Short mmCIF file of C-alpha atoms in Angstrom, two decimals:
data_model
loop_
_atom_site.label_atom_id
_atom_site.label_comp_id
_atom_site.label_asym_id
_atom_site.label_seq_id
_atom_site.Cartn_x
_atom_site.Cartn_y
_atom_site.Cartn_z
CA MET A 1 118.01 114.87 82.05
CA GLU A 2 121.26 116.49 82.80
CA ARG A 3 122.09 118.25 85.90
CA THR A 4 125.27 119.73 87.53
CA LEU A 5 124.75 118.67 91.23
CA GLU A 6 128.36 118.34 92.42
CA GLY A 7 128.44 121.85 93.88
CA ILE A 8 124.98 122.08 95.75
CA PRO A 9 125.80 120.23 98.94
CA ASN A 10 128.67 122.47 99.53
CA LEU A 11 126.66 125.40 99.70
CA PHE A 12 125.35 124.13 103.18
CA PRO A 13 127.39 123.73 106.38
CA GLU A 14 127.59 120.46 108.19
CA PRO A 15 125.28 118.63 109.22
CA LEU A 16 123.00 119.78 106.53
CA ARG A 17 125.42 119.24 103.86
CA SER A 18 125.62 115.38 104.23
CA SER A 19 121.79 115.40 104.48
CA VAL A 20 121.26 117.38 101.37
CA ALA A 21 123.88 115.01 99.53
CA ALA A 22 122.00 111.90 100.85
CA ARG A 23 118.70 113.19 99.64
CA LEU A 24 120.03 114.08 96.16
CA SER A 25 121.55 110.83 95.50
CA GLU A 26 118.56 108.96 97.05
CA LYS A 27 116.26 110.75 94.88
CA ASN A 28 118.61 110.21 91.81
CA GLY A 29 118.85 113.98 91.28
CA GLU A 30 115.16 114.54 90.54
CA ILE A 31 114.91 116.97 93.47
CA GLU A 32 113.54 120.30 91.97
CA GLU A 33 113.96 122.56 94.90
CA ILE A 34 115.75 122.82 98.32
CA ARG A 35 113.86 124.85 100.77
CA LEU A 36 115.06 126.49 104.00
CA ARG A 37 112.56 128.34 106.49
CA ASN A 38 113.88 130.01 109.52
CA GLY A 39 112.68 128.03 112.53
CA PHE A 40 111.52 124.95 110.48
CA PRO A 41 113.38 121.82 109.39
CA PRO A 42 114.77 122.06 105.85
CA THR A 43 112.63 120.20 103.02
CA CYS A 44 112.92 119.59 99.34
CA LEU A 45 110.55 119.45 96.49
CA TYR A 46 110.11 116.27 94.88
CA GLY A 47 107.14 115.62 92.64
CA GLN A 48 105.43 118.72 93.61
CA ARG A 49 105.50 117.44 97.24
CA GLU A 50 107.68 118.95 100.15
CA LEU A 51 109.48 116.21 101.75
CA PRO A 52 111.78 116.51 105.02
CA ILE A 53 115.58 116.57 105.17
CA GLN A 54 116.52 115.27 108.25
CA PRO A 55 119.89 116.13 109.60
CA GLU A 56 121.41 115.00 112.63
CA PRO A 57 120.47 115.58 115.55
CA PRO A 58 116.71 114.99 115.45
CA GLY A 59 114.88 118.11 115.84
CA PHE A 60 117.17 119.96 113.43
CA SER A 61 115.49 123.35 112.52
CA VAL A 62 117.16 126.21 110.11
CA ASP A 63 118.14 129.45 112.10
CA GLY A 64 119.13 132.82 110.87
CA LYS A 65 122.89 132.03 111.12
CA LEU A 66 122.48 128.86 108.95
CA LEU A 67 120.50 131.02 106.32
CA SER A 68 123.17 133.75 106.41
CA GLU A 69 126.01 131.11 106.04
CA VAL A 70 124.18 129.66 103.11
CA VAL A 71 123.81 133.13 101.28
CA THR A 72 127.59 133.91 101.91
CA ARG A 73 128.53 130.55 100.33
CA ALA A 74 126.17 131.21 97.38
CA SER A 75 127.90 134.50 96.92
CA ARG A 76 131.44 132.86 97.04
CA TYR A 77 132.32 135.08 99.85
CA SER A 78 131.87 138.29 97.45
CA ALA A 79 128.55 139.98 98.51
CA TYR A 80 129.79 142.82 96.39
CA ALA A 81 129.80 140.67 93.20
CA VAL A 82 126.17 139.78 93.46
CA GLN A 83 124.67 142.79 95.01
CA ASP A 84 122.62 143.46 91.92
CA GLN A 85 121.00 139.97 92.01
CA LEU A 86 120.51 140.26 95.49
CA ARG A 87 118.44 143.29 95.04
CA GLN A 88 116.03 141.24 92.73
CA GLY A 89 115.85 138.57 95.37
CA PHE A 90 118.15 135.88 94.16
CA LEU A 91 121.43 134.52 93.33
CA THR A 92 122.68 132.37 90.68
CA ILE A 93 125.24 129.84 91.55
CA PRO A 94 127.56 127.66 89.69
CA GLY A 95 125.70 125.15 87.84
CA GLY A 96 122.73 127.49 86.76
CA HIS A 97 120.99 126.85 89.92
CA ARG A 98 118.93 129.74 91.43
CA LEU A 99 118.72 130.64 95.19
CA GLY A 100 115.62 132.70 96.00
CA VAL A 101 115.97 134.92 99.17
CA CYS A 102 113.41 136.24 101.56
CA GLY A 103 114.03 138.38 104.44
CA ARG A 104 114.15 141.93 105.41
CA VAL A 105 114.12 144.39 102.60
CA ILE A 106 116.50 147.59 102.95
CA LEU A 107 115.17 150.52 100.84
CA HIS A 108 116.99 153.18 99.56
CA GLU A 109 116.01 156.26 97.39
CA ASN A 110 116.17 154.23 94.20
CA GLY A 111 114.34 151.00 95.35
CA ILE A 112 115.46 147.82 97.04
CA HIS A 113 119.27 148.40 98.41
CA SER A 114 119.68 144.98 99.93
CA ILE A 115 118.05 141.98 101.89
CA SER A 116 119.15 140.85 105.34
CA GLU A 117 117.63 138.94 108.24
CA PHE A 118 117.00 136.06 105.97
CA GLN A 119 113.62 134.55 106.48
CA SER A 120 113.78 131.82 103.94
CA LEU A 121 115.87 130.64 101.06
CA ASN A 122 114.67 128.41 97.92
CA LEU A 123 117.46 126.56 95.74
CA ARG A 124 115.80 125.81 92.60
CA ILE A 125 117.86 123.23 90.81
CA ALA A 126 118.47 123.75 87.12
CA HIS A 127 118.21 120.96 84.87
CA GLN A 128 118.79 120.27 81.23
CA LYS A 129 116.39 118.19 79.33
CA ILE A 130 118.10 117.25 75.85
CA GLY A 131 115.20 117.17 73.26
CA VAL A 132 112.30 118.66 75.47
CA ALA A 133 111.83 121.12 72.70
CA ASP A 134 111.66 118.46 69.86
CA PRO A 135 107.89 118.71 69.29
CA ALA A 136 108.32 122.51 68.45
CA THR A 137 111.34 122.42 66.43
CA ASN A 138 109.66 120.61 63.38
CA LEU A 139 107.09 123.42 63.02
CA LEU A 140 109.53 126.10 63.69
CA TRP A 141 111.96 124.91 61.18
CA SER A 142 109.32 124.29 58.31
CA GLU A 143 109.20 128.17 57.96
CA PRO A 144 111.80 129.66 60.49
CA GLY A 145 110.24 132.57 62.55
CA SER A 146 110.61 134.16 66.15
CA ALA A 147 108.78 132.08 69.04
CA LEU A 148 107.37 132.78 72.23
CA ILE A 149 107.33 130.12 74.93
CA VAL A 150 104.24 130.37 77.61
CA GLY A 151 103.48 128.59 80.55
CA SER A 152 103.01 129.27 84.46
CA PRO A 153 105.74 129.31 86.91
CA GLY A 154 107.54 125.92 87.29
CA ARG A 155 106.46 124.35 84.20
CA GLY A 156 109.74 124.45 82.31
CA LYS A 157 109.86 127.57 80.04
CA THR A 158 113.63 127.97 80.99
CA THR A 159 114.40 124.30 80.10
CA VAL A 160 112.55 124.34 76.95
CA LEU A 161 114.11 127.71 75.86
CA ARG A 162 117.65 126.20 76.52
CA ASP A 163 116.94 123.49 74.51
CA LEU A 164 115.67 125.51 71.51
CA ILE A 165 118.70 127.71 71.75
CA ARG A 166 120.96 124.44 71.79
CA GLN A 167 119.04 122.82 68.70
CA THR A 168 119.00 126.33 66.66
CA SER A 169 122.60 126.41 67.20
CA ASP A 170 124.01 122.93 66.92
CA ARG A 171 121.39 121.20 64.97
CA PHE A 172 120.51 124.13 62.40
CA SER A 173 124.09 125.89 62.53
CA GLN A 174 122.40 129.23 63.30
CA ARG A 175 124.33 131.98 65.14
CA VAL A 176 122.31 132.64 68.33
CA GLY A 177 122.96 135.76 70.68
CA LEU A 178 121.66 134.94 74.24
CA VAL A 179 120.86 137.69 76.86
CA ASP A 180 121.33 135.47 80.02
CA GLU A 181 120.30 138.19 82.47
CA ARG A 182 119.84 135.88 85.36
CA GLY A 183 122.59 133.58 84.69
CA GLU A 184 120.00 130.36 84.42
CA LEU A 185 120.32 129.65 80.72
CA ALA A 186 123.85 129.15 80.19
CA ALA A 187 125.17 129.33 83.64
CA CYS A 188 128.63 130.78 82.61
CA LEU A 189 131.12 130.35 85.20
CA ASP A 190 134.41 132.24 84.28
CA GLY A 191 133.06 132.38 80.87
CA ILE A 192 132.43 128.73 80.24
CA PRO A 193 128.90 127.81 79.94
CA GLN A 194 127.90 124.95 82.52
CA LEU A 195 124.85 123.98 80.42
CA ARG A 196 124.63 122.93 76.78
CA ILE A 197 123.41 125.99 74.75
CA GLY A 198 125.34 125.13 71.30
CA ARG A 199 128.48 125.88 69.50
CA HIS A 200 127.01 128.72 67.82
CA THR A 201 125.82 130.72 71.01
CA ASP A 202 127.30 133.94 72.09
CA VAL A 203 126.35 134.49 75.53
CA LEU A 204 125.89 137.81 77.34
CA SER A 205 125.69 137.07 81.07
CA GLY A 206 124.15 139.42 83.87
CA CYS A 207 123.13 142.00 81.30
CA PRO A 208 119.68 143.52 81.39
CA LYS A 209 117.75 142.51 78.08
CA SER A 210 116.91 146.09 76.98
CA VAL A 211 120.49 146.65 76.85
CA GLY A 212 122.03 143.17 75.76
CA ILE A 213 119.52 143.05 72.59
CA GLU A 214 120.88 146.21 71.27
CA LEU A 215 124.56 145.12 72.05
CA LEU A 216 124.17 141.98 70.32
CA VAL A 217 122.49 143.16 67.49
CA ARG A 218 125.22 145.78 66.87
CA THR A 219 128.45 143.59 67.49
CA MET A 220 127.53 139.93 67.07
CA ASN A 221 125.61 139.68 63.90
CA PRO A 222 123.03 136.93 65.05
CA ASN A 223 120.34 135.22 63.43
CA TRP A 224 118.68 134.60 66.35
CA ILE A 225 118.27 136.41 69.83
CA ALA A 226 117.18 134.41 72.90
CA VAL A 227 115.77 136.21 76.12
CA ASP A 228 114.18 134.72 79.10
CA GLU A 229 111.23 136.16 80.82
CA ILE A 230 110.12 139.34 79.06
CA SER A 231 108.34 141.31 81.37
CA SER A 232 108.80 145.23 81.06
CA GLU A 233 107.74 147.70 78.46
CA TRP A 234 111.57 148.47 78.01
CA ASP A 235 111.89 144.76 76.90
CA ALA A 236 108.86 144.97 74.49
CA ASP A 237 110.40 148.30 73.04
CA VAL A 238 113.74 146.91 72.45
CA LEU A 239 112.23 143.60 70.98
CA ILE A 240 110.27 145.39 68.53
CA ARG A 241 113.10 147.81 67.50
CA ALA A 242 115.31 144.98 66.81
CA SER A 243 112.86 142.99 64.85
CA TYR A 244 113.07 145.48 62.13
CA THR A 245 116.75 144.49 61.69
CA GLY A 246 115.60 140.94 60.55
CA VAL A 247 116.82 138.98 63.63
CA ARG A 248 114.52 136.48 65.06
CA PHE A 249 113.59 135.81 68.67
CA LEU A 250 113.27 133.05 71.03
CA ALA A 251 111.87 134.20 74.35
CA THR A 252 109.58 133.16 77.30
CA ALA A 253 106.86 134.84 79.01
CA HIS A 254 105.28 134.39 82.57
CA VAL A 255 101.48 133.78 81.83
CA TRP A 256 99.00 131.15 83.32
CA LYS A 257 97.29 130.68 79.95
CA LYS A 258 97.98 131.90 76.25
CA ALA A 259 94.78 134.16 76.51
CA ASP A 260 96.63 136.18 79.17
CA LEU A 261 98.82 137.45 76.29
CA GLN A 262 96.02 139.51 75.02
CA TYR A 263 95.29 141.34 78.18
CA ARG A 264 98.60 142.18 79.51
CA PRO A 265 99.67 145.58 77.84
CA VAL A 266 103.37 144.56 77.44
CA TYR A 267 102.49 141.28 75.51
CA ARG A 268 99.57 142.84 73.51
CA ARG A 269 102.23 145.23 72.07
CA LEU A 270 104.30 142.55 70.89
CA LEU A 271 101.15 140.65 69.42
CA GLU A 272 100.26 143.75 67.58
CA ALA A 273 103.54 144.40 66.28
CA GLU A 274 103.79 140.69 65.16
CA VAL A 275 107.07 140.19 66.71
CA PHE A 276 106.59 136.28 67.36
CA ALA A 277 105.42 134.08 64.38
CA TYR A 278 105.15 131.20 66.88
CA LEU A 279 103.47 130.50 70.13
CA ILE A 280 104.85 127.43 72.27
CA GLU A 281 102.60 126.66 75.29
CA ILE A 282 103.70 124.40 78.06
CA LEU A 283 100.62 122.43 79.05
CA PRO A 284 99.71 121.25 82.57
CA ASP A 285 100.89 117.97 81.86
CA ARG A 286 104.16 119.55 80.66
CA THR A 287 103.88 118.45 76.81
CA LEU A 288 104.28 121.28 74.24
CA SER A 289 101.67 122.84 72.15
CA CYS A 290 103.12 124.52 69.22
CA GLU A 291 101.08 126.68 66.77
CA ARG A 292 101.27 130.04 64.59
CA MET A 293 100.61 133.08 66.44
CA LYS A 294 98.00 134.12 64.07
CA ASP A 295 96.26 130.65 64.46
CA ALA A 296 96.45 130.86 68.45
CA PHE A 297 94.11 133.86 68.74
CA ARG A 298 91.70 133.10 65.62
CA MET B 1 199.60 128.52 114.20
CA LEU B 2 199.25 131.99 112.39
CA SER B 3 197.38 130.64 109.51
CA VAL B 4 194.83 128.87 111.87
CA LYS B 5 194.33 132.06 113.66
CA LEU B 6 193.76 134.07 110.23
CA LEU B 7 191.48 131.46 109.07
CA GLY B 8 189.43 131.80 112.44
CA ALA B 9 189.35 135.74 112.12
CA ILE B 10 188.26 135.50 108.50
CA LEU B 11 185.55 132.87 109.69
CA ILE B 12 184.18 135.19 112.46
CA ILE B 13 184.23 138.52 110.35
CA GLY B 14 182.54 136.41 107.53
CA ALA B 15 180.00 135.09 109.88
CA SER B 16 179.31 138.64 111.57
CA THR B 17 179.07 140.29 108.21
CA TRP B 18 176.90 137.67 106.76
CA VAL B 19 174.47 138.33 109.95
CA GLY B 20 174.60 142.17 109.31
CA LEU B 21 173.71 141.87 105.61
CA HIS B 22 171.07 139.32 106.28
CA ALA B 23 169.52 141.93 108.87
CA SER B 24 169.88 144.61 106.16
CA ARG B 25 168.25 142.40 103.48
CA SER B 26 165.38 141.93 105.72
CA VAL B 27 164.53 145.44 105.97
CA LYS B 28 164.97 145.66 102.17
CA ARG B 29 162.69 142.67 101.72
CA LEU B 30 160.02 144.09 104.14
CA ASP B 31 159.88 147.13 101.90
CA ARG B 32 159.36 144.89 99.09
CA ARG B 33 156.63 142.91 100.40
CA LEU B 34 154.97 146.38 101.55
CA ARG B 35 155.25 147.56 98.19
CA GLU B 36 153.88 144.49 96.58
CA LEU B 37 150.94 144.53 98.99
CA CYS B 38 150.05 148.00 98.24
CA ASP B 39 150.10 147.29 94.59
CA SER B 40 148.15 144.22 95.14
CA LEU B 41 145.50 146.30 96.97
CA GLU B 42 145.33 148.75 94.22
CA LEU B 43 144.73 145.94 91.76
CA MET B 44 142.18 144.45 94.05
CA LYS B 45 140.23 147.64 93.97
CA ASN B 46 140.31 147.93 90.19
CA GLU B 47 139.14 144.22 89.96
CA LEU B 48 136.31 145.00 92.14
CA CYS B 49 135.40 148.01 90.33
CA PHE B 50 135.50 147.04 86.86
CA THR B 51 134.75 143.37 86.70
CA ASN B 52 133.25 142.59 90.31
CA THR B 53 135.65 139.66 90.56
CA SER B 54 134.70 137.07 93.33
CA PHE B 55 137.25 136.26 96.26
CA GLU B 56 138.66 133.07 94.78
CA PRO B 57 139.53 134.24 91.33
CA LEU B 58 140.27 137.45 92.61
CA CYS B 59 143.01 136.02 95.04
CA ARG B 60 144.18 133.63 92.05
CA ARG B 61 144.60 136.94 89.74
CA LEU B 62 146.45 138.51 92.65
CA SER B 63 148.83 135.75 93.14
CA GLU B 64 149.66 135.67 89.33
CA SER B 65 150.33 139.43 89.29
CA ALA B 66 152.49 139.58 92.38
CA ARG B 67 155.93 138.22 93.41
CA GLY B 68 157.52 136.42 96.13
CA GLU B 69 155.94 135.96 99.54
CA VAL B 70 153.09 138.35 98.45
CA SER B 71 152.16 135.83 95.50
CA THR B 72 152.43 132.90 97.66
CA PHE B 73 149.98 134.66 100.31
CA PHE B 74 147.50 134.99 97.72
CA ARG B 75 147.75 131.67 96.13
CA GLU B 76 147.32 130.07 99.60
CA LEU B 77 144.12 132.19 100.13
CA SER B 78 142.62 131.14 96.73
CA GLN B 79 143.56 127.49 97.68
CA GLN B 80 141.71 127.93 100.86
CA ALA B 81 138.84 129.55 99.24
CA GLY B 82 138.32 126.70 96.94
CA THR B 83 137.72 123.99 99.81
CA LYS B 84 134.57 122.86 101.06
CA ASP B 85 134.77 124.59 104.59
CA PHE B 86 136.32 127.87 103.96
CA SER B 87 135.74 130.68 106.16
CA PRO B 88 137.48 134.18 105.69
CA VAL B 89 138.13 134.47 109.34
CA GLY B 90 141.34 133.00 110.04
CA ALA B 91 142.46 132.64 106.37
CA ALA B 92 144.78 135.56 106.41
CA LYS B 93 146.55 134.17 109.29
CA ARG B 94 146.93 130.65 107.73
CA ALA B 95 148.10 132.10 104.55
CA SER B 96 150.50 134.61 106.05
CA ASP B 97 152.32 131.68 108.05
CA ALA B 98 152.27 129.67 104.98
CA ALA B 99 153.92 132.32 102.95
CA LYS B 100 156.09 133.44 105.63
CA LEU B 101 154.84 137.15 105.03
CA ASN B 102 156.35 138.38 108.55
CA LEU B 103 154.55 141.80 108.41
CA PRO B 104 154.77 144.47 111.13
CA PRO B 105 151.77 143.59 113.71
CA ALA B 106 149.74 146.89 112.84
CA SER B 107 150.03 146.23 109.11
CA PHE B 108 149.17 142.58 109.50
CA PHE B 109 146.28 143.40 111.55
CA ALA B 110 144.87 145.52 108.84
CA LEU B 111 145.43 143.13 106.18
CA GLU B 112 143.67 140.33 108.50
CA ARG B 113 140.74 142.66 109.17
CA LEU B 114 140.51 143.25 105.48
CA ILE B 115 140.31 139.33 104.92
CA ASP B 116 138.33 138.44 107.62
CA GLY B 117 135.59 140.56 106.70
CA PHE B 118 136.05 140.20 103.08
CA GLY B 119 132.57 139.75 100.91
CA ARG B 120 130.33 140.99 103.72
CA TYR B 121 129.77 144.45 102.35
CA ASP B 122 128.28 145.97 99.11
CA LEU B 123 130.82 147.53 96.45
CA ASP B 124 131.17 150.91 98.18
CA GLY B 125 131.66 149.13 101.58
CA GLN B 126 134.23 146.69 100.26
CA LEU B 127 136.29 149.53 98.37
CA ARG B 128 136.20 151.41 101.88
CA GLN B 129 137.67 148.48 103.39
CA ILE B 130 140.24 147.78 100.99
CA GLU B 131 141.25 151.84 101.28
CA LEU B 132 141.53 151.43 105.09
CA ALA B 133 144.00 148.43 104.74
CA GLN B 134 145.76 150.63 101.96
CA GLN B 135 146.20 153.49 104.25
CA GLU B 136 147.88 151.42 107.17
CA LEU B 137 150.03 149.80 104.75
CA SER B 138 151.27 152.97 102.92
CA ALA B 139 151.83 154.41 106.26
CA GLN B 140 154.25 151.25 107.31
CA LEU B 141 155.95 151.36 103.93
CA ALA B 142 156.60 155.34 104.68
CA ARG B 143 157.95 154.57 108.02
CA ASN B 144 159.92 151.74 106.89
CA ARG B 145 161.59 153.88 104.09
CA GLU B 146 162.26 157.04 106.32
CA ASP B 147 165.30 155.34 107.77
CA MET B 148 165.72 152.19 105.51
CA ASP B 149 169.04 153.42 104.12
CA SER B 150 170.43 154.29 107.40
CA ARG B 151 169.32 151.36 109.08
CA CYS B 152 170.69 149.15 106.39
CA ARG B 153 174.06 150.63 106.49
CA THR B 154 174.02 150.41 110.40
CA TYR B 155 173.14 146.74 110.10
CA GLU B 156 176.00 146.07 107.84
CA LEU B 157 178.66 148.12 109.74
CA LEU B 158 177.26 146.43 112.95
CA GLY B 159 177.89 143.21 111.38
CA ILE B 160 181.61 143.73 110.19
CA CYS B 161 182.43 145.78 113.43
CA THR B 162 181.11 143.20 115.73
CA GLY B 163 183.29 140.66 113.90
CA ALA B 164 186.34 142.79 114.04
CA ALA B 165 185.78 143.50 117.86
CA VAL B 166 185.26 139.78 118.49
CA ILE B 167 188.35 139.02 116.64
CA ILE B 168 190.48 141.75 118.68
CA LEU B 169 188.91 140.42 122.06
CA VAL B 170 189.81 136.69 121.05
CA ILE B 171 193.30 136.89 119.60
#
């Protein structure tokens, strides 16, 4: 497993910084999330259990000032640069880690304007598992076709997608266009991907999928296009339109089980249009089940 | 004896002229610094509008495009922003001291207010903060330019005349 953990402790002011650094090194980088809730001690998620992080002095608890400080550091002292992300309730930080934000939502006419008076923060630590998509690649490459990765939250859809992108790009020397809307897949910093996504991958960071897919098709001549978390009708529209150009897709969808695909209108449209040839399901034990789409719903 | 007196007179008039020229150059340097700062703030606005550049790379970019003390000022800011315990509050003062920016108090206050509060607002708010600082610096630039030529001439003349007066009094 590969991770870029160096910058994480620096997100936190002392004394929390030292304690987070100690926890990260103690658990050998296996910590999945760091959680800060106003009025409570900080914790970290390790093996689906929340363990306390205990900074000095004893009885330390998180307050609003600390939460604001962490968000300010995560935005690199540039709230204006991350306002679009913040409206969606998260910030992507160097290394591809994602800081989820809860607090008081400030509404304007067109929806969420900002979030302030933070109540809790959740830092999801990005990780790269080289070879995690191996069970899927053999079937996928016997007869190449678009693949949809499904699984419930936290199962590792993004990790599998990232490895599929890397293998498609490096192992099979295919041009991959990546629309990295949330900056989690490539985690580009100053134009350089922080995570391994392959030599033949072109990345559009921070771009909505519906816009990015068309842009990539028009300008980069990709063999494959990869996107994370298809969720809206617009995403489905543009995927269906772009599939007519002959480009193939690697994508993820947020569902608890594969049967949900048939009940959600967005995914049902994609199934009916036969955009995806393969279904990769991440099972509860985090193994992959890969099958042809037409066999999956027989 | 005469040659010693002559040498002394030359030294006195040379020194006082140098002081006058130095004062005149200070006025011109302030004009250059204010102009550079105004240009940098314009570039800052453009960078924010078109590329949403965050604070550290923004300061690096401004340091590359500016010259002299202003370049050093932004380089210092970018170096500070790269440290673990960076806080924009007080960063302008430290960078200004290190770069020997020597701005008039009102102009420095405008710049300090901009940097201290940097990154707290959304894009519109941030642009308005930059415009406020630009207004103050432009006003200072205009004030400085109003009488710059006459002040420079006065300083230079004063230098020479003071030297001459001292020579007359002493010799």
